[in-house]
């Protein structure tokens, strides 16, 4: 079993505040890791440390056996191998849907215009977005925008895909279409690390679920283990609060 | 659309009545606008032409003969203004962009450059353009520097470039800063380098947003190109001045003024049209 990502004692502070405390994590190839935890527990920061949008204070991050937290590593080169999707989509409003998707292949990976377009059309077609190819992002629904953002992130065939609460900004009716796209990527064998509040989804797609609490990875294991028989007080409380929020 | 425009649809009497009323209201406001314009113009014309000094003003500012006589020279001068405008606006855009990029860069290495750029913009936005033109036009030849041309057109254009680069840089800086930081983050996450992010993500959005103020600066530059006449450059205003000095008649100034306005009108119309289009796109985009 190949290991795509490994974190070793990753530590990160913002000023005085310790946001990630000695995180250890191993992500095998073709597996899905779901991170759960209250808002502010450090999920986004952890993802941003993986794609080097943040610099870690201590520890190491390994991608495909290379220490990408080492001095002198070119962050641009690392990010070419990692796809990232954000809560707020962050599509480029001045580019059409298809140009959003082909930008990185063309500009970063040197793919010619035509093959880049063909590949992007194939992606859009597969996920039912072909008619939107030449439209602009602001004409799409939130669910469509987020699906385009995910296609943009996988347009460069990344080794690893990071999804940061990709459904949190969406109306409940739009959540399903985004989650089913993620489930399809899982079936394709995409290696993913996903921060989410959707517990049902976590249970369905995760190979392992990690619970972050104040920057500490308190529990990690198979989804049934973590979600059905939590060991710590904090995780029990968190799961209760999520369930109650769901009932409201 | 197609399913709604089926042949079975007949507009209701309410819709027809509503649309007729709207058309009538539109026609009424066109008439009243035309009539009020006419009335105001008439009052102005009567007021000016019945003023006691009008006959003298008319001969010294609105003489047909002097207008015809001075026109060729002034048009020739205007050609210089236009060339100065074209060359300067290209250089100003390039330098303004570099200055804006220097000022918006976050890199600590570039701190000296940022400070220098900030000082530059403060200085040249504060100095009256006329003063810059005079200082350069009269001061530089006095220095007798090797290899620096003493040509008045060159020095006047240089003053325009120095001053307007500061304005344009500030406009572009505002545009760059108006692009949300998450756009940069999304681009960097895709593996785009700093420069690629600027070129493909930040600048296209920034420049689109500041096209109206940039075109306004272009219109001002077109007018201010006439200030190089104070150094003796043979532009439209200098040409008018020469004819006036010979004839003691001020009509050439009016001719030059009319020509400047005629040149500016198309540019301002284009500016307005582009601004309106961008605004429309923005509101449609924002509506979702
Ligand atoms: N750029 C930053 N500067 C300072 N503090 C930050 C920054 N980003 C996140 N934090 C802090 O780090 C903590 C974890 O935030 P985050 O990783 O966004 O949590 P989550 O994604 O789980 O909600 C929060 O307390 C937050 O205020
Ligand atoms: Mg977050």
Coordinates of C-alpha atoms and ligand atoms in Angstrom, one line a residue:
Chain A
X1 CA 0.0 0.0 0.0
X2 CA 1.5 3.3 -1.2
X3 CA 1.4 6.2 1.1
X4 CA 0.6 9.4 -0.7
X5 CA 0.7 11.8 2.3
X6 CA 2.3 11.6 5.7
X7 CA 2.3 14.2 8.5
X8 CA 4.7 13.8 11.3
X9 CA 4.3 15.9 14.5
X10 CA 3.1 18.9 12.5
X11 CA 2.8 22.0 14.6
X12 CA 1.5 25.4 13.7
X13 CA 0.7 28.5 15.7
X14 CA -0.8 31.9 14.8
X15 CA 1.0 34.2 17.2
X16 CA 0.4 32.8 20.7
X17 CA -2.4 30.5 19.6
X18 CA -1.4 26.9 19.0
X19 CA -3.6 25.9 16.1
X20 CA -2.2 22.5 15.3
X21 CA -0.5 20.4 18.0
X22 CA 1.8 17.6 16.8
X23 CA -0.4 16.1 14.2
X24 CA 0.4 12.6 12.9
X25 CA -1.5 11.4 9.9
X26 CA -1.0 8.8 7.2
X27 CA -3.0 8.8 4.0
X28 CA -2.7 5.7 1.7
X29 CA -3.2 5.9 -2.0
X30 CA -6.8 5.7 -3.2
X31 CA -8.1 6.3 0.3
X32 CA -10.4 9.0 1.7
X33 CA -9.6 10.7 5.0
X34 CA -12.3 12.8 6.5
X35 CA -11.5 15.4 9.1
X36 CA -14.3 16.4 11.5
X37 CA -14.3 18.9 14.4
X38 CA -15.9 22.1 15.6
X39 CA -15.4 25.3 13.7
X40 CA -12.0 26.7 14.7
X41 CA -10.6 23.3 15.5
X42 CA -7.9 23.7 12.8
X43 CA -9.2 21.7 9.9
X44 CA -8.6 24.4 7.3
X45 CA -5.2 25.2 8.7
X46 CA -4.2 21.6 8.5
X47 CA -5.3 21.4 4.8
X48 CA -3.4 24.7 4.1
X49 CA -0.3 23.3 5.7
X50 CA -0.5 20.3 3.4
X51 CA -0.6 22.4 0.2
X52 CA 2.0 24.8 1.6
X53 CA -0.4 27.8 1.6
X54 CA 0.8 28.0 5.3
X55 CA 4.3 27.3 6.6
X56 CA 4.4 24.8 9.5
X57 CA 6.4 25.6 12.6
X58 CA 7.6 22.2 13.3
X59 CA 7.3 18.6 12.1
X60 CA 7.3 17.3 8.5
X61 CA 5.0 16.8 5.6
X62 CA 5.7 14.0 3.1
X63 CA 4.1 13.8 -0.3
X64 CA 4.9 10.5 -2.2
X65 CA 7.9 10.0 0.1
X66 CA 9.3 13.5 -0.4
X67 CA 9.6 15.9 2.5
X68 CA 7.8 18.9 1.1
X69 CA 8.3 20.9 4.3
X70 CA 12.1 20.8 3.8
X71 CA 14.0 24.1 3.2
X72 CA 14.3 24.9 -0.5
X73 CA 11.3 23.0 -1.7
X74 CA 9.5 24.9 -4.5
X75 CA 5.9 25.3 -3.2
X76 CA 4.6 25.9 -6.8
X77 CA 6.0 22.5 -7.9
X78 CA 4.3 20.8 -4.9
X79 CA 1.0 22.5 -5.5
X80 CA 0.9 21.3 -9.1
X81 CA 0.5 17.8 -7.6
X82 CA -2.2 18.7 -5.1
X83 CA -5.7 19.9 -6.0
X84 CA -7.6 22.1 -3.5
X85 CA -11.2 23.1 -3.3
X86 CA -12.5 25.8 -1.0
X87 CA -15.7 26.4 0.8
X88 CA -16.4 29.6 -1.2
X89 CA -15.6 28.0 -4.6
X90 CA -13.3 30.9 -5.6
X91 CA -13.9 30.4 -9.3
X92 CA -12.3 33.1 -11.5
X93 CA -15.2 35.4 -12.4
X94 CA -13.5 36.8 -15.5
X95 CA -13.0 33.4 -17.1
X96 CA -15.7 31.2 -18.7
X97 CA -16.3 27.8 -17.0
X98 CA -14.1 26.0 -19.4
X99 CA -11.3 28.5 -19.2
X100 CA -11.4 28.2 -15.4
X101 CA -10.8 24.5 -15.8
X102 CA -8.1 24.7 -18.5
X103 CA -6.1 27.6 -16.9
X104 CA -3.8 25.5 -14.8
X105 CA -3.2 22.7 -17.4
X106 CA -2.4 25.4 -20.0
X107 CA -0.4 27.9 -17.9
X108 CA 1.2 25.6 -15.3
X109 CA 1.5 22.3 -17.1
X110 CA 2.1 23.5 -20.6
X111 CA -0.7 21.6 -22.2
X112 CA -1.8 23.1 -25.6
X113 CA -5.1 24.9 -25.9
X114 CA -6.8 22.3 -27.9
X115 CA -6.1 19.2 -25.9
X116 CA -6.7 21.1 -22.7
X117 CA -10.1 22.1 -24.0
X118 CA -10.9 18.6 -25.1
X119 CA -10.0 17.2 -21.7
X120 CA -12.0 19.9 -19.9
X121 CA -15.1 19.2 -22.1
X122 CA -14.8 15.5 -21.3
X123 CA -14.9 16.3 -17.6
X124 CA -17.8 18.7 -17.9
X125 CA -19.7 16.3 -20.1
X126 CA -19.2 13.4 -17.6
X127 CA -20.6 15.5 -14.8
X128 CA -23.5 17.0 -16.7
X129 CA -22.1 20.5 -17.0
X130 CA -21.3 20.5 -20.8
X131 CA -23.9 23.1 -21.7
X132 CA -22.4 25.5 -19.2
X133 CA -18.9 25.3 -20.7
X134 CA -18.9 28.8 -22.3
X135 CA -21.0 30.5 -19.6
X136 CA -19.5 32.5 -16.8
X137 CA -19.4 31.3 -13.2
X138 CA -21.8 33.9 -11.9
X139 CA -24.6 32.4 -14.0
X140 CA -24.3 29.1 -12.3
X141 CA -26.1 27.9 -9.2
X142 CA -23.9 27.4 -6.1
X143 CA -23.9 23.6 -6.5
X144 CA -22.8 24.0 -10.2
X145 CA -20.1 26.5 -9.2
X146 CA -18.7 24.1 -6.6
X147 CA -18.7 21.2 -9.0
X148 CA -16.8 23.3 -11.5
X149 CA -14.4 24.2 -8.8
X150 CA -13.8 20.5 -8.1
X151 CA -13.3 19.8 -11.8
X152 CA -10.8 22.7 -11.9
X153 CA -8.9 21.1 -9.1
X154 CA -8.7 17.7 -10.7
X155 CA -8.0 19.1 -14.2
X156 CA -4.3 18.6 -13.6
X157 CA -4.6 15.0 -12.4
X158 CA -3.4 15.7 -8.9
X159 CA -2.0 13.0 -6.7
X160 CA -4.0 14.3 -3.8
X161 CA -7.3 16.3 -3.6
X162 CA -8.0 18.5 -0.6
X163 CA -11.7 19.5 0.0
X164 CA -12.3 22.1 2.6
X165 CA -16.0 22.2 3.7
X166 CA -17.1 22.2 0.1
X167 CA -20.8 22.0 0.9
X168 CA -20.9 24.5 3.8
X169 CA -21.8 27.5 1.6
X170 CA -24.6 25.6 -0.2
X171 CA -28.3 25.4 0.2
X172 CA -29.3 21.9 1.5
X173 CA -30.9 20.9 -1.9
X174 CA -27.6 21.6 -3.7
X175 CA -25.4 19.6 -1.3
X176 CA -26.3 16.3 -2.7
X177 CA -25.1 17.0 -6.3
X178 CA -21.7 18.0 -4.9
X179 CA -21.4 15.1 -2.6
X180 CA -22.3 12.6 -5.4
X181 CA -19.5 14.1 -7.5
X182 CA -17.0 13.5 -4.7
X183 CA -18.3 10.0 -4.3
X184 CA -17.6 9.4 -8.0
X185 CA -14.1 10.7 -7.6
X186 CA -13.6 8.2 -4.8
X187 CA -14.8 5.4 -7.0
X188 CA -12.2 6.6 -9.6
X189 CA -9.6 6.0 -6.9
X190 CA -8.8 9.7 -6.1
X191 CA -6.8 10.1 -2.9
X192 CA -8.6 12.7 -0.8
X193 CA -8.5 14.6 2.5
X194 CA -11.9 16.1 3.2
X195 CA -13.0 18.5 6.0
X196 CA -16.7 18.4 6.4
X197 CA -19.7 18.7 8.7
X198 CA -21.7 16.1 6.7
X199 CA -21.6 13.1 9.0
X200 CA -23.6 10.8 6.8
X201 CA -21.3 11.6 3.9
X202 CA -18.3 11.0 6.1
X203 CA -19.6 7.6 7.0
X204 CA -20.3 6.7 3.4
X205 CA -17.0 7.8 1.7
X206 CA -14.4 7.7 4.5
X207 CA -11.7 5.1 4.9
X208 CA -10.6 6.9 8.1
X209 CA -12.2 9.6 10.1
X210 CA -10.1 12.0 12.2
X211 CA -11.5 14.2 14.9
X212 CA -9.7 17.5 15.6
X213 CA -10.3 19.3 18.8
X214 CA -8.4 22.6 19.5
X215 CA -5.7 21.6 17.1
X216 CA -5.2 18.1 18.6
X217 CA -6.1 15.0 16.5
X218 CA -8.0 13.4 19.4
X219 CA -9.3 10.3 17.6
X220 CA -8.7 8.6 14.3
X221 CA -9.9 5.4 12.9
X222 CA -12.5 3.6 10.7
X223 CA -15.7 5.6 10.3
X224 CA -17.9 3.2 12.3
X225 CA -15.4 3.1 15.1
X226 CA -15.0 6.9 15.4
X227 CA -18.6 7.9 14.7
X228 CA -20.5 5.1 16.5
X229 CA -18.3 4.5 19.5
X230 CA -16.4 7.6 20.3
X231 CA -13.8 7.2 23.1
X232 CA -13.3 10.8 24.3
X233 CA -15.7 13.1 26.0
X234 CA -15.0 15.8 23.4
X235 CA -16.0 13.7 20.4
X236 CA -19.1 12.5 22.2
X237 CA -20.1 16.1 22.9
X238 CA -19.3 17.1 19.3
X239 CA -21.3 14.3 17.8
X240 CA -24.2 15.1 20.1
X241 CA -24.1 18.8 19.1
X242 CA -24.0 17.9 15.4
X243 CA -27.0 15.6 15.8
X244 CA -29.0 18.3 17.6
X245 CA -28.1 20.9 15.0
X246 CA -29.4 18.4 12.4
X247 CA -32.7 18.1 14.2
X248 CA -33.3 21.8 14.4
Chain B
X1 CA -38.3 31.1 -23.7
X2 CA -39.6 28.8 -26.5
X3 CA -42.2 27.1 -24.4
X4 CA -43.6 30.4 -23.3
X5 CA -43.9 32.0 -26.8
X6 CA -46.3 29.4 -28.0
X7 CA -48.9 30.5 -30.6
X8 CA -51.7 30.2 -28.1
X9 CA -50.6 33.2 -26.1
X10 CA -52.7 36.4 -26.5
X11 CA -51.7 39.4 -24.4
X12 CA -54.3 40.3 -21.9
X13 CA -56.1 43.7 -22.2
X14 CA -54.3 44.7 -18.9
X15 CA -50.9 44.1 -20.5
X16 CA -51.9 46.1 -23.6
X17 CA -53.2 49.0 -21.5
X18 CA -50.1 48.9 -19.4
X19 CA -47.7 49.0 -22.3
X20 CA -49.7 51.8 -24.1
X21 CA -49.5 53.9 -20.9
X22 CA -45.8 53.3 -20.6
X23 CA -45.2 54.3 -24.2
X24 CA -47.2 57.5 -23.7
X25 CA -45.3 58.4 -20.6
X26 CA -42.0 57.9 -22.4
X27 CA -43.1 60.1 -25.3
X28 CA -44.2 62.8 -22.9
X29 CA -40.9 62.9 -21.1
X30 CA -39.0 63.1 -24.4
X31 CA -41.1 66.1 -25.5
X32 CA -40.6 67.9 -22.2
X33 CA -36.9 67.3 -22.3
X34 CA -36.7 68.8 -25.8
X35 CA -38.8 71.8 -25.0
X36 CA -36.9 72.6 -21.8
X37 CA -33.5 72.3 -23.6
X38 CA -34.8 74.7 -26.3
X39 CA -36.0 77.3 -23.8
X40 CA -32.8 77.3 -21.8
X41 CA -30.7 77.7 -25.0
X42 CA -32.8 80.5 -26.2
X43 CA -32.6 82.4 -22.9
X44 CA -28.8 81.9 -22.9
X45 CA -28.4 83.2 -26.5
X46 CA -30.6 86.2 -25.9
X47 CA -28.8 87.0 -22.6
X48 CA -25.3 86.9 -24.2
X49 CA -26.1 88.6 -27.5
X50 CA -28.0 91.4 -25.9
X51 CA -25.2 92.2 -23.4
X52 CA -23.6 95.6 -24.0
X53 CA -20.1 94.2 -24.7
X54 CA -21.3 91.5 -27.2
X55 CA -20.5 93.2 -30.5
X56 CA -16.8 93.7 -29.4
X57 CA -16.6 90.2 -28.0
X58 CA -18.1 88.9 -31.2
X59 CA -15.4 90.5 -33.4
X60 CA -12.5 89.6 -31.2
X61 CA -13.5 86.0 -30.3
X62 CA -15.8 84.8 -33.0
X63 CA -14.4 86.2 -36.2
X64 CA -15.0 83.9 -39.2
X65 CA -12.0 85.2 -41.2
X66 CA -9.5 84.6 -38.4
X67 CA -11.0 81.2 -37.7
X68 CA -10.4 80.2 -41.3
X69 CA -7.0 81.8 -41.4
X70 CA -5.7 80.1 -38.2
X71 CA -7.3 76.7 -38.8
X72 CA -4.5 75.0 -40.8
X73 CA -1.8 76.0 -38.3
X74 CA -3.9 74.9 -35.3
X75 CA -4.7 71.6 -36.9
X76 CA -1.0 71.1 -37.5
X77 CA -0.4 71.9 -33.9
X78 CA -3.1 69.5 -32.8
X79 CA -1.4 66.7 -34.6
X80 CA 1.5 67.2 -32.3
X81 CA -0.9 67.0 -29.3
X82 CA -2.2 63.8 -30.6
X83 CA 1.2 62.2 -31.2
X84 CA 2.3 63.3 -27.7
X85 CA -1.0 61.8 -26.3
X86 CA -0.5 58.4 -28.1
X87 CA 3.2 58.0 -27.2
X88 CA 2.7 59.2 -23.6
X89 CA -0.4 57.1 -22.9
X90 CA 1.4 53.9 -23.9
X91 CA 4.5 54.7 -21.7
X92 CA 2.3 55.9 -18.8
X93 CA 0.3 52.6 -18.9
X94 CA 3.5 50.5 -18.7
X95 CA 5.2 52.6 -16.1
X96 CA 2.0 53.0 -14.1
X97 CA 1.6 49.2 -14.1
X98 CA 5.1 48.6 -12.8
X99 CA 4.7 51.2 -10.1
X100 CA 1.3 49.7 -9.0
X101 CA 2.9 46.3 -8.9
X102 CA 5.8 47.6 -6.8
X103 CA 3.4 49.2 -4.4
X104 CA 1.1 46.2 -4.0
X105 CA 3.9 43.6 -3.7
X106 CA 4.1 42.0 -0.3
X107 CA 7.6 40.7 -0.5
X108 CA 9.8 42.1 2.3
X109 CA 12.8 42.2 -0.2
X110 CA 11.0 44.8 -2.2
X111 CA 10.5 47.2 0.8
X112 CA 12.9 49.8 -0.5
X113 CA 11.2 49.7 -3.9
X114 CA 7.8 50.1 -2.3
X115 CA 8.9 53.0 -0.2
X116 CA 10.4 54.7 -3.3
X117 CA 7.2 54.1 -5.3
X118 CA 5.1 55.6 -2.5
X119 CA 7.3 58.6 -2.3
X120 CA 7.2 59.0 -6.1
X121 CA 3.4 58.9 -6.2
X122 CA 3.1 61.4 -3.3
X123 CA 5.4 63.8 -5.0
X124 CA 4.0 63.8 -8.5
X125 CA 0.3 63.7 -7.4
X126 CA 1.0 66.7 -5.3
X127 CA 3.0 68.8 -7.7
X128 CA 1.0 71.0 -10.1
X129 CA 1.5 69.7 -13.6
X130 CA 2.4 73.1 -14.9
X131 CA 5.2 73.4 -12.3
X132 CA 6.6 70.0 -13.4
X133 CA 6.6 71.1 -17.0
X134 CA 8.3 74.4 -16.2
X135 CA 10.9 72.8 -13.9
X136 CA 11.8 70.1 -16.4
X137 CA 11.5 72.3 -19.5
X138 CA 13.6 75.1 -18.1
X139 CA 15.8 73.3 -15.6
X140 CA 17.0 70.3 -17.6
X141 CA 18.5 72.3 -20.5
X142 CA 20.3 74.4 -17.8
X143 CA 22.0 71.3 -16.5
X144 CA 23.7 70.8 -19.9
X145 CA 23.6 67.0 -19.4
X146 CA 25.3 64.8 -22.0
X147 CA 22.9 62.8 -24.0
X148 CA 19.7 64.3 -22.6
X149 CA 17.7 66.0 -25.4
X150 CA 16.8 69.6 -24.8
X151 CA 13.9 69.3 -27.2
X152 CA 10.9 71.1 -25.7
X153 CA 8.4 68.4 -26.9
X154 CA 10.5 65.7 -25.3
X155 CA 10.8 67.5 -22.0
X156 CA 7.1 68.5 -22.0
X157 CA 6.1 64.9 -22.7
X158 CA 8.5 63.7 -20.0
X159 CA 6.7 66.0 -17.5
X160 CA 3.3 64.5 -18.6
X161 CA 4.6 61.0 -18.3
X162 CA 6.1 61.6 -14.8
X163 CA 2.9 63.2 -13.5
X164 CA 0.3 60.9 -15.1
X165 CA 2.3 57.7 -14.2
X166 CA 1.6 58.6 -10.6
X167 CA -2.2 59.0 -11.2
X168 CA -2.5 55.9 -13.3
X169 CA -0.4 53.9 -10.8
X170 CA -2.8 54.8 -8.0
X171 CA -5.8 53.8 -10.1
X172 CA -4.3 50.5 -11.0
X173 CA -3.2 49.9 -7.4
X174 CA -6.8 50.4 -6.3
X175 CA -7.9 47.9 -8.9
X176 CA -5.4 45.3 -7.8
X177 CA -6.3 45.7 -4.2
X178 CA -10.0 45.4 -5.0
X179 CA -9.5 41.8 -6.2
X180 CA -10.3 39.5 -3.3
X181 CA -7.3 37.7 -1.7
X182 CA -9.1 34.4 -2.1
X183 CA -8.6 34.8 -5.9
X184 CA -4.8 34.8 -5.4
X185 CA -5.1 31.9 -3.0
X186 CA -7.1 29.8 -5.5
X187 CA -4.6 30.5 -8.2
X188 CA -1.6 29.7 -6.1
X189 CA -3.4 26.5 -4.9
X190 CA -3.6 25.5 -8.6
X191 CA 0.2 25.8 -8.9
X192 CA 0.3 29.1 -10.6
X193 CA 3.4 31.1 -9.8
X194 CA 3.3 34.6 -8.4
X195 CA 3.8 36.1 -11.9
X196 CA 1.3 33.7 -13.6
X197 CA -1.3 34.6 -10.9
X198 CA -0.8 38.3 -11.6
X199 CA -1.0 37.8 -15.4
X200 CA -3.9 35.5 -15.6
X201 CA -6.0 36.1 -12.5
X202 CA -5.3 39.4 -10.7
X203 CA -4.6 41.9 -13.5
X204 CA -7.4 40.9 -15.9
X205 CA -9.9 41.5 -13.0
X206 CA -8.2 44.6 -11.7
X207 CA -7.9 46.4 -15.0
X208 CA -11.5 45.6 -16.0
X209 CA -12.6 47.3 -12.8
X210 CA -10.6 50.5 -13.4
X211 CA -11.2 51.0 -17.1
X212 CA -13.6 53.9 -16.5
X213 CA -11.2 55.9 -14.3
X214 CA -8.3 55.1 -16.6
X215 CA -10.2 56.4 -19.6
X216 CA -10.9 59.6 -17.6
X217 CA -7.2 60.0 -17.0
X218 CA -6.7 59.6 -20.8
X219 CA -9.2 62.4 -21.4
X220 CA -7.4 64.7 -18.9
X221 CA -4.1 63.8 -20.5
X222 CA -5.4 64.8 -23.9
X223 CA -6.3 68.2 -22.5
X224 CA -3.2 68.6 -20.5
X225 CA -1.0 67.8 -23.5
X226 CA -1.8 71.5 -24.4
X227 CA 0.3 72.6 -21.5
X228 CA 3.5 71.8 -23.3
X229 CA 2.9 75.0 -25.3
X230 CA 4.3 77.0 -22.4
X231 CA 7.7 75.6 -23.3
X232 CA 7.2 76.7 -26.8
X233 CA 6.3 73.4 -28.4
X234 CA 4.3 74.0 -31.6
X235 CA 1.1 72.4 -30.5
X236 CA -2.5 73.6 -31.1
X237 CA -2.4 76.2 -28.3
X238 CA 1.0 77.6 -29.3
X239 CA -0.3 77.9 -32.9
X240 CA -3.3 79.8 -31.7
X241 CA -1.1 82.0 -29.6
X242 CA 1.1 82.9 -32.6
X243 CA -1.8 83.9 -34.8
X244 CA -3.4 85.9 -32.0
X245 CA -0.1 87.7 -31.3
X246 CA 0.0 88.8 -34.9
X247 CA -3.6 89.8 -35.3
X248 CA -4.7 90.9 -31.8
X249 CA -7.8 88.7 -32.4
X250 CA -8.6 85.9 -30.0
X251 CA -10.6 83.7 -32.4
X252 CA -7.8 81.2 -32.8
X253 CA -8.1 80.3 -29.1
X254 CA -11.7 79.6 -29.6
X255 CA -10.9 77.5 -32.6
X256 CA -8.3 75.5 -30.6
X257 CA -10.8 75.1 -27.8
X258 CA -13.5 73.8 -30.1
X259 CA -11.0 71.3 -31.7
X260 CA -10.0 70.0 -28.3
X261 CA -13.6 69.5 -27.3
X262 CA -14.4 67.8 -30.6
X263 CA -11.4 65.4 -29.9
X264 CA -12.5 64.7 -26.4
X265 CA -16.2 64.0 -27.1
X266 CA -15.7 60.6 -28.8
X267 CA -13.3 59.6 -26.0
X268 CA -15.7 60.5 -23.2
X269 CA -18.6 58.8 -25.1
X270 CA -16.5 55.6 -25.3
X271 CA -15.7 56.0 -21.6
X272 CA -19.4 56.3 -20.7
X273 CA -20.4 53.4 -22.9
X274 CA -17.7 51.1 -21.4
X275 CA -18.5 52.2 -17.9
X276 CA -22.2 51.5 -18.5
X277 CA -21.5 48.1 -20.0
X278 CA -19.3 47.1 -17.1
X279 CA -21.9 48.2 -14.7
X280 CA -24.6 46.3 -16.5
X281 CA -22.4 43.1 -16.5
X282 CA -21.7 43.6 -12.8
X283 CA -25.4 43.9 -11.8
X284 CA -26.4 41.0 -14.0
X285 CA -23.5 38.9 -12.5
X286 CA -24.4 40.0 -9.0
X287 CA -28.1 39.1 -9.3
X288 CA -27.6 35.3 -9.7
Ligands
LIG1 N1 -4.4 33.4 9.1 C1 -4.8 33.2 10.4 N2 -4.3 34.1 11.3 C2 -4.6 34.0 12.6 N3 -5.3 33.0 13.1 C3 -5.8 32.1 12.2 C4 -5.6 32.2 10.8 N4 -6.3 31.2 10.2 C5 -6.9 30.5 11.2 N5 -6.6 31.0 12.4 C6 -7.1 30.5 13.7 O1 -6.8 29.2 13.8 C7 -7.8 28.4 14.4 C8 -8.2 27.3 13.5 O2 -8.8 27.8 12.3 P1 -9.3 26.9 11.1 O3 -8.2 26.1 10.7 O4 -9.9 27.8 10.1 O5 -10.4 26.0 11.8 P2 -11.6 25.2 11.0 O6 -11.3 25.2 9.6 O7 -11.6 23.9 11.7 O8 -12.8 26.0 11.3 C9 -8.9 29.4 14.7 O9 -8.9 29.8 16.0 C10 -8.6 30.6 13.8 O10 -9.0 31.8 14.4
LIG2 MG1 -12.5 25.9 8.0

